[in-house]
Coordinates of C-alpha atoms and ligand atoms in Angstrom, one line a residue:
X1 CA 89.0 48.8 164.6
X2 CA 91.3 48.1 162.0
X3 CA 91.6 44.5 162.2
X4 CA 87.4 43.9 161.9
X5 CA 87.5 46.0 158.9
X6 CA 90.6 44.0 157.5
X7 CA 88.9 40.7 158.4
X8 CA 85.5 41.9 156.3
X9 CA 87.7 42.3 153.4
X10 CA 89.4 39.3 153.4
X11 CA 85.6 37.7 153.7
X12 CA 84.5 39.1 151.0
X13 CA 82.4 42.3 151.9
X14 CA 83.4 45.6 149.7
X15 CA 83.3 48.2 152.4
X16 CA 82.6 48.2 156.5
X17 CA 82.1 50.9 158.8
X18 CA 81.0 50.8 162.4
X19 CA 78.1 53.0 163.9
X20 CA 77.3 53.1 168.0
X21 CA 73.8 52.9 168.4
X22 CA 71.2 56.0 169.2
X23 CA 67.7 56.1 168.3
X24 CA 67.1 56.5 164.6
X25 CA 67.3 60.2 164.0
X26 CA 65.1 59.5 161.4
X27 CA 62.2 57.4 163.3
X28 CA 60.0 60.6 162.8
X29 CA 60.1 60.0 158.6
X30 CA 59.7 56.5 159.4
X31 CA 57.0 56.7 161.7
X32 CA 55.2 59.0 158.6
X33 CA 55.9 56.6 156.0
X34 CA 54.0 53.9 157.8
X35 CA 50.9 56.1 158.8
X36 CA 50.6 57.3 155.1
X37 CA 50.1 53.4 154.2
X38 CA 53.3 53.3 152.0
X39 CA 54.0 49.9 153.4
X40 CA 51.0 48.6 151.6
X41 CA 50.3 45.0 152.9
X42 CA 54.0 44.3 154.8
X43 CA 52.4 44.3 158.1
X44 CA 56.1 43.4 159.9
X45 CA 57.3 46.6 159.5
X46 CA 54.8 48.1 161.6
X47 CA 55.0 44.9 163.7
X48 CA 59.0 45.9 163.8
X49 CA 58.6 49.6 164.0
X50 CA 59.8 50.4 167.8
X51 CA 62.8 48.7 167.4
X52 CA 63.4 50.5 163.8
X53 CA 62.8 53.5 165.5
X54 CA 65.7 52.6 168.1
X55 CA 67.2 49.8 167.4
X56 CA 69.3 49.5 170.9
X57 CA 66.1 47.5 171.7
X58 CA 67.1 45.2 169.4
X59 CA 69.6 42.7 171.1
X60 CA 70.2 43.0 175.1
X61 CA 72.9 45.5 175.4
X62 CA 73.6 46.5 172.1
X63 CA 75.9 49.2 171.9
X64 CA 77.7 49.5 168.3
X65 CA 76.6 48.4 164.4
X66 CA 79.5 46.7 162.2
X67 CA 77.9 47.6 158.8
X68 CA 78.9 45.7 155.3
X69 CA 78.2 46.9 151.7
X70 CA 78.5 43.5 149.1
X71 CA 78.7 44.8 145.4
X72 CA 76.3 42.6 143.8
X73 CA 76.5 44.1 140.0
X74 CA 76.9 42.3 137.6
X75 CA 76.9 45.2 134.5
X76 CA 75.2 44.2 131.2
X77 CA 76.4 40.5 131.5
X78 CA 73.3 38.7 130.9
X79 CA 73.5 35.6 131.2
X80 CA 71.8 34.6 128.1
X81 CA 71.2 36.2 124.8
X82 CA 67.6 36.4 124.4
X83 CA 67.1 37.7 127.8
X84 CA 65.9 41.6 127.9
X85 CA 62.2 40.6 129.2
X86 CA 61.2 39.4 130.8
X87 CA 63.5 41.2 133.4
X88 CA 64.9 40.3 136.5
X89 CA 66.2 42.4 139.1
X90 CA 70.1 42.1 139.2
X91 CA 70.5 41.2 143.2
X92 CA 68.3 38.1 142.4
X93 CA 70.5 37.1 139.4
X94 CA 72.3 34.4 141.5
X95 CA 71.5 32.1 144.4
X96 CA 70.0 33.2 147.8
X97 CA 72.2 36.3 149.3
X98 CA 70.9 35.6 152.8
X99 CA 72.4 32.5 152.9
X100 CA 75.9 33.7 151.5
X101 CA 75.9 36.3 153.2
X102 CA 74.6 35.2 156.6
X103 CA 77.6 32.6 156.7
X104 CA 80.0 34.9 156.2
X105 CA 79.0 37.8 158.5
X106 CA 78.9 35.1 161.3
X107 CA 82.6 34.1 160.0
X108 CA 83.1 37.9 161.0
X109 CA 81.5 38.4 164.1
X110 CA 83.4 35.2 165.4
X111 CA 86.7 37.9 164.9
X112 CA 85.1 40.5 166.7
X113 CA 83.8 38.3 169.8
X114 CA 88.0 36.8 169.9
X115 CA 89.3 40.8 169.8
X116 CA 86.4 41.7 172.2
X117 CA 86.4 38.1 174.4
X118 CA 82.9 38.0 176.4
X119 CA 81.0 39.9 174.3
X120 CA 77.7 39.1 171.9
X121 CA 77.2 39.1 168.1
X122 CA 73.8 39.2 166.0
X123 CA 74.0 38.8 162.6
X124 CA 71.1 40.3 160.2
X125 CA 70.8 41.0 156.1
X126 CA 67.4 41.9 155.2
X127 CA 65.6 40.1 157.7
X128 CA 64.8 41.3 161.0
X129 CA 63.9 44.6 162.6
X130 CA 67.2 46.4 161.4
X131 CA 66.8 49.9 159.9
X132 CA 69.6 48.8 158.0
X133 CA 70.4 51.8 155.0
X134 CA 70.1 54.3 158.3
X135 CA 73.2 52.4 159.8
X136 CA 75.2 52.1 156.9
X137 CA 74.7 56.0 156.5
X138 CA 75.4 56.7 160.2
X139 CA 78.5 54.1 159.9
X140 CA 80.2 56.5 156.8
X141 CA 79.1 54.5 154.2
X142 CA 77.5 56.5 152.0
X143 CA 74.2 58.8 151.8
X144 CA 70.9 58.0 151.2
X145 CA 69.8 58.7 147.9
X146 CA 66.9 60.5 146.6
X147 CA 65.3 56.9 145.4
X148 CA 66.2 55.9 149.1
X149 CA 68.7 53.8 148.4
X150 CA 72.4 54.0 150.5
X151 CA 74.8 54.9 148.0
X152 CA 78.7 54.3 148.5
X153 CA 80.3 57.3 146.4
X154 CA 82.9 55.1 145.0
X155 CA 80.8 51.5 144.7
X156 CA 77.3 52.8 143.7
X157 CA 74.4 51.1 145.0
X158 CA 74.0 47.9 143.7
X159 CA 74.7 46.7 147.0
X160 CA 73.5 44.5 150.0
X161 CA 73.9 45.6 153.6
X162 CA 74.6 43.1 156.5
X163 CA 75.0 44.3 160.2
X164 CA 76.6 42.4 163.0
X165 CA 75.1 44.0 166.5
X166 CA 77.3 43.7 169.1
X167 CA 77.2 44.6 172.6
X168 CA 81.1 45.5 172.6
X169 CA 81.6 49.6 172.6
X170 CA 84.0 49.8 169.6
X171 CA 84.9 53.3 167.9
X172 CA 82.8 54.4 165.4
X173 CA 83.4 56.0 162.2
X174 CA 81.6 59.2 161.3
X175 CA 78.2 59.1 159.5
X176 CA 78.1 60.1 156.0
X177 CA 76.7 64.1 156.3
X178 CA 76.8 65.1 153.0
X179 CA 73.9 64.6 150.5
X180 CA 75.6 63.9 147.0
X181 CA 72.3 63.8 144.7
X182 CA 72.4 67.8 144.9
X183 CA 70.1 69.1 142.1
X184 CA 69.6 65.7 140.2
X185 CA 66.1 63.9 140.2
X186 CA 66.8 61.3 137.0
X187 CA 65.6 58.4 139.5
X188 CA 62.2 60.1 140.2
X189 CA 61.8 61.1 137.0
X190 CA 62.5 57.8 135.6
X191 CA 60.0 55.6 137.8
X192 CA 57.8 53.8 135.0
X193 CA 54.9 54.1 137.7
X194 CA 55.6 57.4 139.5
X195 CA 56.3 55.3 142.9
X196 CA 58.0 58.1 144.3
X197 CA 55.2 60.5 146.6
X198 CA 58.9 62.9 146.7
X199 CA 62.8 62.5 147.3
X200 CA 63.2 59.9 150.1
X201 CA 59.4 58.8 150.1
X202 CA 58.3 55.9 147.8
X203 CA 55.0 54.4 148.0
X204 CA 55.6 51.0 147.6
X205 CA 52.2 50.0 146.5
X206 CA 53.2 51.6 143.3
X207 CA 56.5 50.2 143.3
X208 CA 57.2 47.5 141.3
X209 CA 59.6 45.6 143.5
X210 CA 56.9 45.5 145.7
X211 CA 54.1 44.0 143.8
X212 CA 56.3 41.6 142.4
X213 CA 57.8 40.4 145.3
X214 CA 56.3 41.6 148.4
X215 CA 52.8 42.0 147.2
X216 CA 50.7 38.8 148.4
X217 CA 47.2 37.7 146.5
X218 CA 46.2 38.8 143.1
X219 CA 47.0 41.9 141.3
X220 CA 44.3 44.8 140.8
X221 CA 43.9 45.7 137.4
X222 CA 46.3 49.2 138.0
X223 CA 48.4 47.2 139.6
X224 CA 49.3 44.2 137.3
X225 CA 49.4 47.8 134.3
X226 CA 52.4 48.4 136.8
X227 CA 54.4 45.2 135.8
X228 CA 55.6 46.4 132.7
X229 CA 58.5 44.1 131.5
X230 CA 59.5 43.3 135.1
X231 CA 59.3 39.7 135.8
X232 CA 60.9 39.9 139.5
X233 CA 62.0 43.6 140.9
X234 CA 63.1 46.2 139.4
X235 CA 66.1 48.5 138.6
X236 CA 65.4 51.6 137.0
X237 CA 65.4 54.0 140.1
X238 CA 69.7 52.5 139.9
X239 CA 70.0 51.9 136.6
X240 CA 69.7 55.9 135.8
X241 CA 71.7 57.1 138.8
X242 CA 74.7 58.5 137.6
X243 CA 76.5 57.2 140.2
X244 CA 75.8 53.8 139.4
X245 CA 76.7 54.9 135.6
X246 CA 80.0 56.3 136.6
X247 CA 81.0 53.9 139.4
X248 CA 79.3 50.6 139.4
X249 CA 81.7 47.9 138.5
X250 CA 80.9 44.1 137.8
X251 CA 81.8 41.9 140.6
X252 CA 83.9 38.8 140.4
X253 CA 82.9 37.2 143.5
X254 CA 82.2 33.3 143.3
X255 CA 79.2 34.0 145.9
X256 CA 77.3 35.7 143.9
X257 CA 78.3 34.2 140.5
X258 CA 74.8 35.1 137.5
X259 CA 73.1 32.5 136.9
X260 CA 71.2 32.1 133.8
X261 CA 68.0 30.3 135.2
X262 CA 66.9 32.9 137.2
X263 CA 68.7 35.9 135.7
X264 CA 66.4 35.2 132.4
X265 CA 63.9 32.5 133.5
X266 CA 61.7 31.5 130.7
X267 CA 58.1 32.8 132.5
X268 CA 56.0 30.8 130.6
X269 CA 57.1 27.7 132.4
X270 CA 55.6 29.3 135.6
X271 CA 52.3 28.4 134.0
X272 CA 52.9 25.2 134.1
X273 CA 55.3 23.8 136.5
X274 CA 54.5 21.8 139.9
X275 CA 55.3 23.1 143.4
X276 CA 58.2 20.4 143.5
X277 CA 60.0 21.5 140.7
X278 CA 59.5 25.1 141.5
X279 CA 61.0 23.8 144.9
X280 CA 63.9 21.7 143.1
X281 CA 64.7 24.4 140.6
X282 CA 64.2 27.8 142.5
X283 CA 64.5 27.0 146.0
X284 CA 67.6 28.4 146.9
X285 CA 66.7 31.6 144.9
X286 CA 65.0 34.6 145.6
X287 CA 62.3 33.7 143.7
X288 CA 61.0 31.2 146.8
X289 CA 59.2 34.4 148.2
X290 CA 57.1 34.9 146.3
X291 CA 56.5 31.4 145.8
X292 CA 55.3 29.2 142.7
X293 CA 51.9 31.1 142.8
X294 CA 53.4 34.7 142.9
X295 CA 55.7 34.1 140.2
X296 CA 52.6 33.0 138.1
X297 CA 51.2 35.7 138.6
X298 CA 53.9 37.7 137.9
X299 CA 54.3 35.9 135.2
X300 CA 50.7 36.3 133.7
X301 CA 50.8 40.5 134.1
X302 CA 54.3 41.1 131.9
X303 CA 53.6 43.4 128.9
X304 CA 56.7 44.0 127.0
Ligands
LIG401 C1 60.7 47.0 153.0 C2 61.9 47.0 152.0 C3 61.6 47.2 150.7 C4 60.2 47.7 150.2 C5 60.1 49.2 150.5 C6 61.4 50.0 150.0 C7 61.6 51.3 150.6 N1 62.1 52.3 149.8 O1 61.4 51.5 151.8 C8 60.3 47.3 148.7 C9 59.7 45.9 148.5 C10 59.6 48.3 147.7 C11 61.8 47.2 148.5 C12 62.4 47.4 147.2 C13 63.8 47.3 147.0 N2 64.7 46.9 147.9 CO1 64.3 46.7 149.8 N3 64.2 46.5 151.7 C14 63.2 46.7 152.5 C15 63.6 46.5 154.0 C16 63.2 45.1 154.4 C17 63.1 47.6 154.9 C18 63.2 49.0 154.4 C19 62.4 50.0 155.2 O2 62.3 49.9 156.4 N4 61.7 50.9 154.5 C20 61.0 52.0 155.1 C21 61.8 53.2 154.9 C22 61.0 54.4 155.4 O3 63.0 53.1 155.7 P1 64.5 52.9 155.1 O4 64.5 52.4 153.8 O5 65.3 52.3 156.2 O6 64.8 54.5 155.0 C23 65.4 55.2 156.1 C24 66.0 56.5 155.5 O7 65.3 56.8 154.3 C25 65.7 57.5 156.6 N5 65.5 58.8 156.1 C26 64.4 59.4 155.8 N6 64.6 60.7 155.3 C27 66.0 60.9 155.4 C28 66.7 61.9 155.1 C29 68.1 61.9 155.3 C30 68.9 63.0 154.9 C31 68.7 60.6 155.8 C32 70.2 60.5 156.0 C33 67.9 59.6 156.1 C34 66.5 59.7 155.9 O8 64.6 57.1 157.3 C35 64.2 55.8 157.0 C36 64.0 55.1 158.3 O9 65.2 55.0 159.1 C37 65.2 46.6 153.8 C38 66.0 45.8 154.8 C39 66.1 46.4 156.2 N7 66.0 45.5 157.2 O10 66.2 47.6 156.4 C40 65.5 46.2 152.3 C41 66.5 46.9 151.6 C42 66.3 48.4 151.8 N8 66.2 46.7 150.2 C43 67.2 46.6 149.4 C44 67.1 46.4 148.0 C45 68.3 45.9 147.2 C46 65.9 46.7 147.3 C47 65.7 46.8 145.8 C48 66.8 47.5 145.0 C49 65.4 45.4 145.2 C50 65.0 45.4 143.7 N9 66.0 45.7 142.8 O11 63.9 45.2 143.3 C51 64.4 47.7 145.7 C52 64.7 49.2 145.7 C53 63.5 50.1 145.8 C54 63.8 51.5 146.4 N10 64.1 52.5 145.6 O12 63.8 51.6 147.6 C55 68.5 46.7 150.1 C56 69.1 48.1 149.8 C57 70.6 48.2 149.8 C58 71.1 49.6 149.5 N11 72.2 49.8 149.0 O13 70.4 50.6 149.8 C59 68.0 46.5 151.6 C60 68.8 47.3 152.7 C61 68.2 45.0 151.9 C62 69.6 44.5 152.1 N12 70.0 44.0 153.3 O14 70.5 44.6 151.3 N13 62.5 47.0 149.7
LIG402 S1 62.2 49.9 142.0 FE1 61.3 50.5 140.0 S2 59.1 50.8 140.5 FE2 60.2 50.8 142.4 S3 60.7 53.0 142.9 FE3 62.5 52.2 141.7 S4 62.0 52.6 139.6 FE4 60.1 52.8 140.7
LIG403 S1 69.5 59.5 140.3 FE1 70.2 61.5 141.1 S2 68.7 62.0 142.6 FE2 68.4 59.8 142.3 S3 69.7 58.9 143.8 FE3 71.0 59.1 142.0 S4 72.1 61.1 142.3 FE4 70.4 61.0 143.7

């Protein structure tokens, strides 16, 4: 399917591949993960988990994936000079993804219902019941890493995933077999809290992505030691993999374009600021999970 892979590029997206849909062949480690409690408090993905676990039950009739990978690095460009810590991860440096990328992954599924007429399109990126790095693997976009990420072996994996389900049977590309990390375990090793139970199995009640973003209520005392000098995610597991160091290149596209305020926010202002001009100012970030309160928090357990 040439022309939908054409038509992602011309929107925008840095690779597509298309996957037909099976059960997960990997629903079994899933399944584990959830029973060992490594979810922590994100009760949807157990709410989500049959349809992780084969995601043909997601839409009526689904028979095919249409993966995307969106480089979202943006190298050491900073967006201002005093900004080191408190850090931000880098997929949050510019406005809300979802919304950037949700128009345009509708803009692409419009192309495949015209070349496949009568035929239904659903659009997810990172929310919904999609086991999405499984896809990208099984569409030939890379392997999943030993810190779990999907990494492209010539983009790295600073990247977001979107999926367009469709219902149409189009020809598939084949998954991506090989396992590239071969004897390397810098990511594990670099984990400032040890997240990572073994390759492919993170606790995310250690993580710090997921205390500072995920995490809802107040921190425990271990868990608010975790911080560190993260004020919003957190990089390192990518920052150290070489093939981010070798490949990762800073992207030039106006959609996801650093800005400064929330790249290298100043976190004391959290302290103070009302839930209207947390609204005005970081509304259409990623910050607005988390919310006022969370970033507060956040804010309060940073130790440089
Ligand atoms: C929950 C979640 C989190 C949680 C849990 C993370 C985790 N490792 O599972 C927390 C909050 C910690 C988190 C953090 C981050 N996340 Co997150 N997250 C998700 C979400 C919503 C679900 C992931 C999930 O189901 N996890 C449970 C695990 C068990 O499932 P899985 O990750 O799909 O892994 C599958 C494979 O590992 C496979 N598997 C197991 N063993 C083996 C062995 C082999 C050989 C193979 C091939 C497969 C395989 O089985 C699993 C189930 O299918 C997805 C979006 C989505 N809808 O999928 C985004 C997503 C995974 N996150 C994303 C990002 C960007 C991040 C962060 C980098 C953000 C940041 N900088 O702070 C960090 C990275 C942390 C890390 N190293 O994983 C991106 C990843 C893009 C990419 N290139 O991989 C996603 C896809 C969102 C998106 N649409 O772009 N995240
Ligand atoms: S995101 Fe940070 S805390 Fe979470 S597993 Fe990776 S290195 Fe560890
Ligand atoms: S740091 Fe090494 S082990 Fe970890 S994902 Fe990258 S290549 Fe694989």
């Amino acid at each position: 399917m040439i022309a939908i892979k054409q038509r992602a590029a011309e929107l925008g997206f840095s690779a597509t591949g298309i996957a037909r849909l099976d059960r997960n062949p990997h629903a079994a480690e899933f399944e584990r993960w959830l029973a060992d409690g490594h979810a922590g408090t994100m009760t949807y993905l157990h709410r989500q988990a049959e349809k992780r676990k084969d995601p043909r039950r997601i839409m009526t009739g689904a028979k095919t994936a249409v993966v995307t990978l969106t480089n979202y690095f943006h190298g050491d460009r900073v967006p201002s000079p005093q900004a080191r810590s408190p850090r931000v991860a880098q997929y949050a440096w510019s406005s809300d993804y979802h919304d950037v990328l949700a128009k345009r992954l509708e803009q692409l599924a419009e192309t495949i219902r015209h070349l496949t007429p009568g035929t239904q399109t659903r659009c997810y990126v990172d929310a919904g019941p999609v086991p999405e790095r499984e896809l990208a693997q099984l569409a030939g976009l890379g392997w999943i890493g030993k810190n779990m990420m999907l990494i492209h072996p010539a983009i790295g994996s600073f990247t977001f995933i979107g999926v367009v389900l469709t219902d149409a049977a189009l020809d598939a590309d084949p998954p991506f077999d090989a396992d590239r990390c071969g004897t390397c375990t810098r990511c594990l090793d670099a984990c400032p809290t040890h997240a990572f139970v073994g390759p492919r199995d993170l606790d995310a009640r250690a993580c710090i992505s997921y205390l500072t973003i995920e995490h809802r209520g107040p921190f425990s005392p271990t868990q608010d030691a975790h911080v560190g000098e993260w004020l919003f995610g957190c990089d390192v597991c990518q920052d150290v993999c070489p093939w981010n160091v070798s490949f990762a290149t800073a992207t030039l596209d106006a959609g996801f374009a650093p800005r400064a305020d929330v790249a290298s926010p100043d976190a004391g202002a959290f302290a103070t600021m009302d839930d209207a001009s947390f609204a005005r100012r970081f509304g259409d970030t990623p910050f607005s999970r988390p919310g006022l309160e969370g970033m507060r928090r956040n804010a309060a357990a940073i130790r440089d």
